mmCIF file of C-alpha atoms in Angstrom:
data_model
loop_
_atom_site.group_PDB
_atom_site.id
_atom_site.type_symbol
_atom_site.label_atom_id
_atom_site.label_comp_id
_atom_site.label_asym_id
_atom_site.label_seq_id
_atom_site.Cartn_x
_atom_site.Cartn_y
_atom_site.Cartn_z
ATOM 1 C CA UNK R 16 90.481 88.698 104.616
ATOM 2 C CA UNK R 17 86.733 87.312 105.533
ATOM 3 C CA UNK R 18 85.316 84.675 107.140
ATOM 4 C CA UNK R 19 84.853 82.975 104.248
ATOM 5 C CA UNK R 20 88.021 83.670 102.515
ATOM 6 C CA UNK R 21 90.142 82.089 105.535
ATOM 7 C CA UNK R 22 88.060 79.245 105.845
ATOM 8 C CA UNK R 23 88.515 78.008 102.289
ATOM 9 C CA UNK R 24 92.128 79.114 102.368
ATOM 10 C CA UNK R 25 92.752 76.585 105.947
ATOM 11 C CA UNK R 26 90.477 74.256 104.602
ATOM 12 C CA UNK R 27 92.518 74.224 100.989
ATOM 13 C CA UNK R 28 96.017 74.158 103.288
ATOM 14 C CA UNK R 29 94.494 71.247 105.355
ATOM 15 C CA UNK R 30 93.782 68.737 102.024
ATOM 16 C CA UNK R 31 97.071 70.298 100.475
ATOM 17 C CA UNK R 32 98.788 68.951 103.741
ATOM 18 C CA UNK R 33 97.061 65.882 104.463
ATOM 19 C CA UNK R 34 97.758 65.002 100.658
ATOM 20 C CA UNK R 35 101.604 66.239 100.832
ATOM 21 C CA UNK R 36 100.969 69.302 98.612
ATOM 22 C CA UNK R 37 102.039 71.887 100.671
ATOM 23 C CA UNK R 38 103.929 74.851 99.187
ATOM 24 C CA UNK R 39 104.865 78.280 100.064
ATOM 25 C CA UNK R 40 102.846 81.374 98.277
ATOM 26 C CA UNK R 41 101.103 79.229 94.904
ATOM 27 C CA UNK R 42 97.756 79.694 95.330
ATOM 28 C CA UNK R 43 96.408 76.163 96.891
ATOM 29 C CA UNK R 44 92.790 75.025 95.177
ATOM 30 C CA UNK R 45 90.781 72.191 96.411
ATOM 31 C CA UNK R 46 90.767 69.180 94.554
ATOM 32 C CA UNK R 47 87.875 68.209 92.891
ATOM 33 C CA UNK R 48 87.166 64.910 94.486
ATOM 34 C CA UNK R 49 87.815 66.781 98.390
ATOM 35 C CA UNK R 50 85.118 69.560 96.662
ATOM 36 C CA UNK R 51 82.456 67.130 95.106
ATOM 37 C CA UNK R 52 82.563 65.578 99.141
ATOM 38 C CA UNK R 53 82.402 68.414 100.671
ATOM 39 C CA UNK R 54 79.009 69.944 98.832
ATOM 40 C CA UNK R 55 77.790 66.286 99.260
ATOM 41 C CA UNK R 56 77.872 66.655 103.288
ATOM 42 C CA UNK R 57 76.455 70.316 102.183
ATOM 43 C CA UNK R 58 73.338 68.725 101.481
ATOM 44 C CA UNK R 59 73.446 66.454 104.405
ATOM 45 C CA UNK R 60 74.489 69.429 106.962
ATOM 46 C CA UNK R 61 71.331 71.503 104.903
ATOM 47 C CA UNK R 62 68.724 68.550 105.563
ATOM 48 C CA UNK R 63 69.652 67.660 109.298
ATOM 49 C CA UNK R 64 69.321 71.899 109.702
ATOM 50 C CA UNK R 65 65.974 71.696 108.004
ATOM 51 C CA UNK R 66 63.983 68.233 109.072
ATOM 52 C CA UNK R 67 66.039 67.961 112.219
ATOM 53 C CA UNK R 68 67.546 70.649 113.567
ATOM 54 C CA UNK R 69 70.268 69.895 114.516
ATOM 55 C CA UNK R 70 74.002 69.573 113.187
ATOM 56 C CA UNK R 71 73.990 65.884 112.974
ATOM 57 C CA UNK R 72 74.266 64.190 109.735
ATOM 58 C CA UNK R 73 73.987 60.838 108.320
ATOM 59 C CA UNK R 74 76.239 59.224 105.967
ATOM 60 C CA UNK R 75 75.366 55.700 104.819
ATOM 61 C CA UNK R 76 78.305 52.791 103.876
ATOM 62 C CA UNK R 77 77.171 53.456 100.593
ATOM 63 C CA UNK R 78 77.920 57.137 100.810
ATOM 64 C CA UNK R 79 80.986 56.773 102.583
ATOM 65 C CA UNK R 80 82.585 54.706 99.168
ATOM 66 C CA UNK R 81 81.692 58.190 97.021
ATOM 67 C CA UNK R 82 83.256 60.720 99.654
ATOM 68 C CA UNK R 83 87.053 61.148 99.397
ATOM 69 C CA UNK R 84 88.836 59.765 102.438
ATOM 70 C CA UNK R 85 90.345 62.791 103.366
ATOM 71 C CA UNK R 86 87.265 64.726 104.419
ATOM 72 C CA UNK R 87 86.432 62.405 107.375
ATOM 73 C CA UNK R 88 88.773 64.057 109.151
ATOM 74 C CA UNK R 89 86.395 66.589 108.892
ATOM 75 C CA UNK R 90 83.924 64.718 110.421
ATOM 76 C CA UNK R 91 83.803 63.040 114.340
ATOM 77 C CA UNK R 92 81.250 60.107 114.820
ATOM 78 C CA UNK R 93 78.174 60.591 117.348
ATOM 79 C CA UNK R 94 77.132 58.302 120.064
ATOM 80 C CA UNK R 95 73.963 58.047 118.197
ATOM 81 C CA UNK R 96 75.753 56.601 115.414
ATOM 82 C CA UNK R 97 75.552 59.424 113.051
ATOM 83 C CA UNK R 98 78.252 61.726 112.214
ATOM 84 C CA UNK R 99 79.161 65.917 113.182
ATOM 85 C CA UNK R 100 81.510 67.898 111.960
ATOM 86 C CA UNK R 101 84.415 68.657 114.397
ATOM 87 C CA UNK R 102 83.189 72.487 114.218
ATOM 88 C CA UNK R 103 80.005 74.643 113.530
ATOM 89 C CA UNK R 104 81.643 76.706 110.913
ATOM 90 C CA UNK R 105 82.766 73.885 108.784
ATOM 91 C CA UNK R 106 79.083 73.075 108.752
ATOM 92 C CA UNK R 107 77.784 76.139 108.251
ATOM 93 C CA UNK R 108 80.566 76.388 105.394
ATOM 94 C CA UNK R 109 79.779 73.001 103.819
ATOM 95 C CA UNK R 110 76.312 73.994 103.723
ATOM 96 C CA UNK R 111 76.766 76.802 101.908
ATOM 97 C CA UNK R 112 79.464 75.216 99.311
ATOM 98 C CA UNK R 113 76.056 73.132 98.612
ATOM 99 C CA UNK R 114 73.982 76.102 98.615
ATOM 100 C CA UNK R 115 76.487 77.878 95.543
ATOM 101 C CA UNK R 116 76.672 75.104 93.699
ATOM 102 C CA UNK R 117 72.952 74.628 93.333
ATOM 103 C CA UNK R 118 72.872 78.499 92.464
ATOM 104 C CA UNK R 119 75.436 77.871 90.031
ATOM 105 C CA UNK R 120 73.373 75.012 88.349
ATOM 106 C CA UNK R 121 69.812 75.251 88.858
ATOM 107 C CA UNK R 122 67.221 78.005 87.345
ATOM 108 C CA UNK R 123 64.290 76.154 89.072
ATOM 109 C CA UNK R 124 62.797 79.246 91.224
ATOM 110 C CA UNK R 125 60.700 77.146 93.761
ATOM 111 C CA UNK R 126 63.420 75.381 94.585
ATOM 112 C CA UNK R 127 65.874 79.013 94.849
ATOM 113 C CA UNK R 128 62.904 80.460 96.952
ATOM 114 C CA UNK R 129 63.483 77.122 99.119
ATOM 115 C CA UNK R 130 67.018 76.793 99.577
ATOM 116 C CA UNK R 131 66.887 81.072 100.623
ATOM 117 C CA UNK R 132 64.189 80.566 103.234
ATOM 118 C CA UNK R 133 65.705 78.017 104.580
ATOM 119 C CA UNK R 134 69.185 79.279 104.886
ATOM 120 C CA UNK R 135 67.925 82.872 105.774
ATOM 121 C CA UNK R 136 67.262 80.485 109.418
ATOM 122 C CA UNK R 137 71.179 79.689 109.628
ATOM 123 C CA UNK R 138 72.935 83.931 109.999
ATOM 124 C CA UNK R 139 76.690 81.931 109.193
ATOM 125 C CA UNK R 140 75.560 80.349 105.932
ATOM 126 C CA UNK R 141 73.726 83.248 104.672
ATOM 127 C CA UNK R 142 77.514 84.802 105.558
ATOM 128 C CA UNK R 143 79.540 82.183 103.951
ATOM 129 C CA UNK R 144 76.701 81.853 100.496
ATOM 130 C CA UNK R 145 77.069 85.479 100.162
ATOM 131 C CA UNK R 146 81.258 85.066 100.648
ATOM 132 C CA UNK R 147 81.474 82.336 97.857
ATOM 133 C CA UNK R 148 79.640 83.883 95.393
ATOM 134 C CA UNK R 149 81.144 87.380 96.006
ATOM 135 C CA UNK R 150 84.709 85.514 95.080
ATOM 136 C CA UNK R 151 82.510 84.658 91.947
ATOM 137 C CA UNK R 152 81.721 88.490 90.880
ATOM 138 C CA UNK R 153 84.944 89.661 91.253
#
């Protein structure tokens, strides 16, 4: 299994566990609210890398209301009142989810070019993105 698949699987299991839906062999999917929140976190994570060259993200009080509360288990507050992911894999995976989501929805070539150029600075993001796109293809 690729790292992308493993991470996706463990995330699904994590959220299923939090929501009391753990089962044996059946395929677990991320609830839509969680997926949306992870993509939103990815947007923030992408900004943090591109603009601030760090993995700390800002989340406003308004935004916390739109996030699925279970995703806060993946974040921890920093001394600067921002948030950071419990590990860099998660940060990069969320960024990859955001990129994949954007690729699915946009045909704006300048935006895509920008995404690809910026993602190029994050090898793990590229790896996760190609994994996610690979999942789609087959």
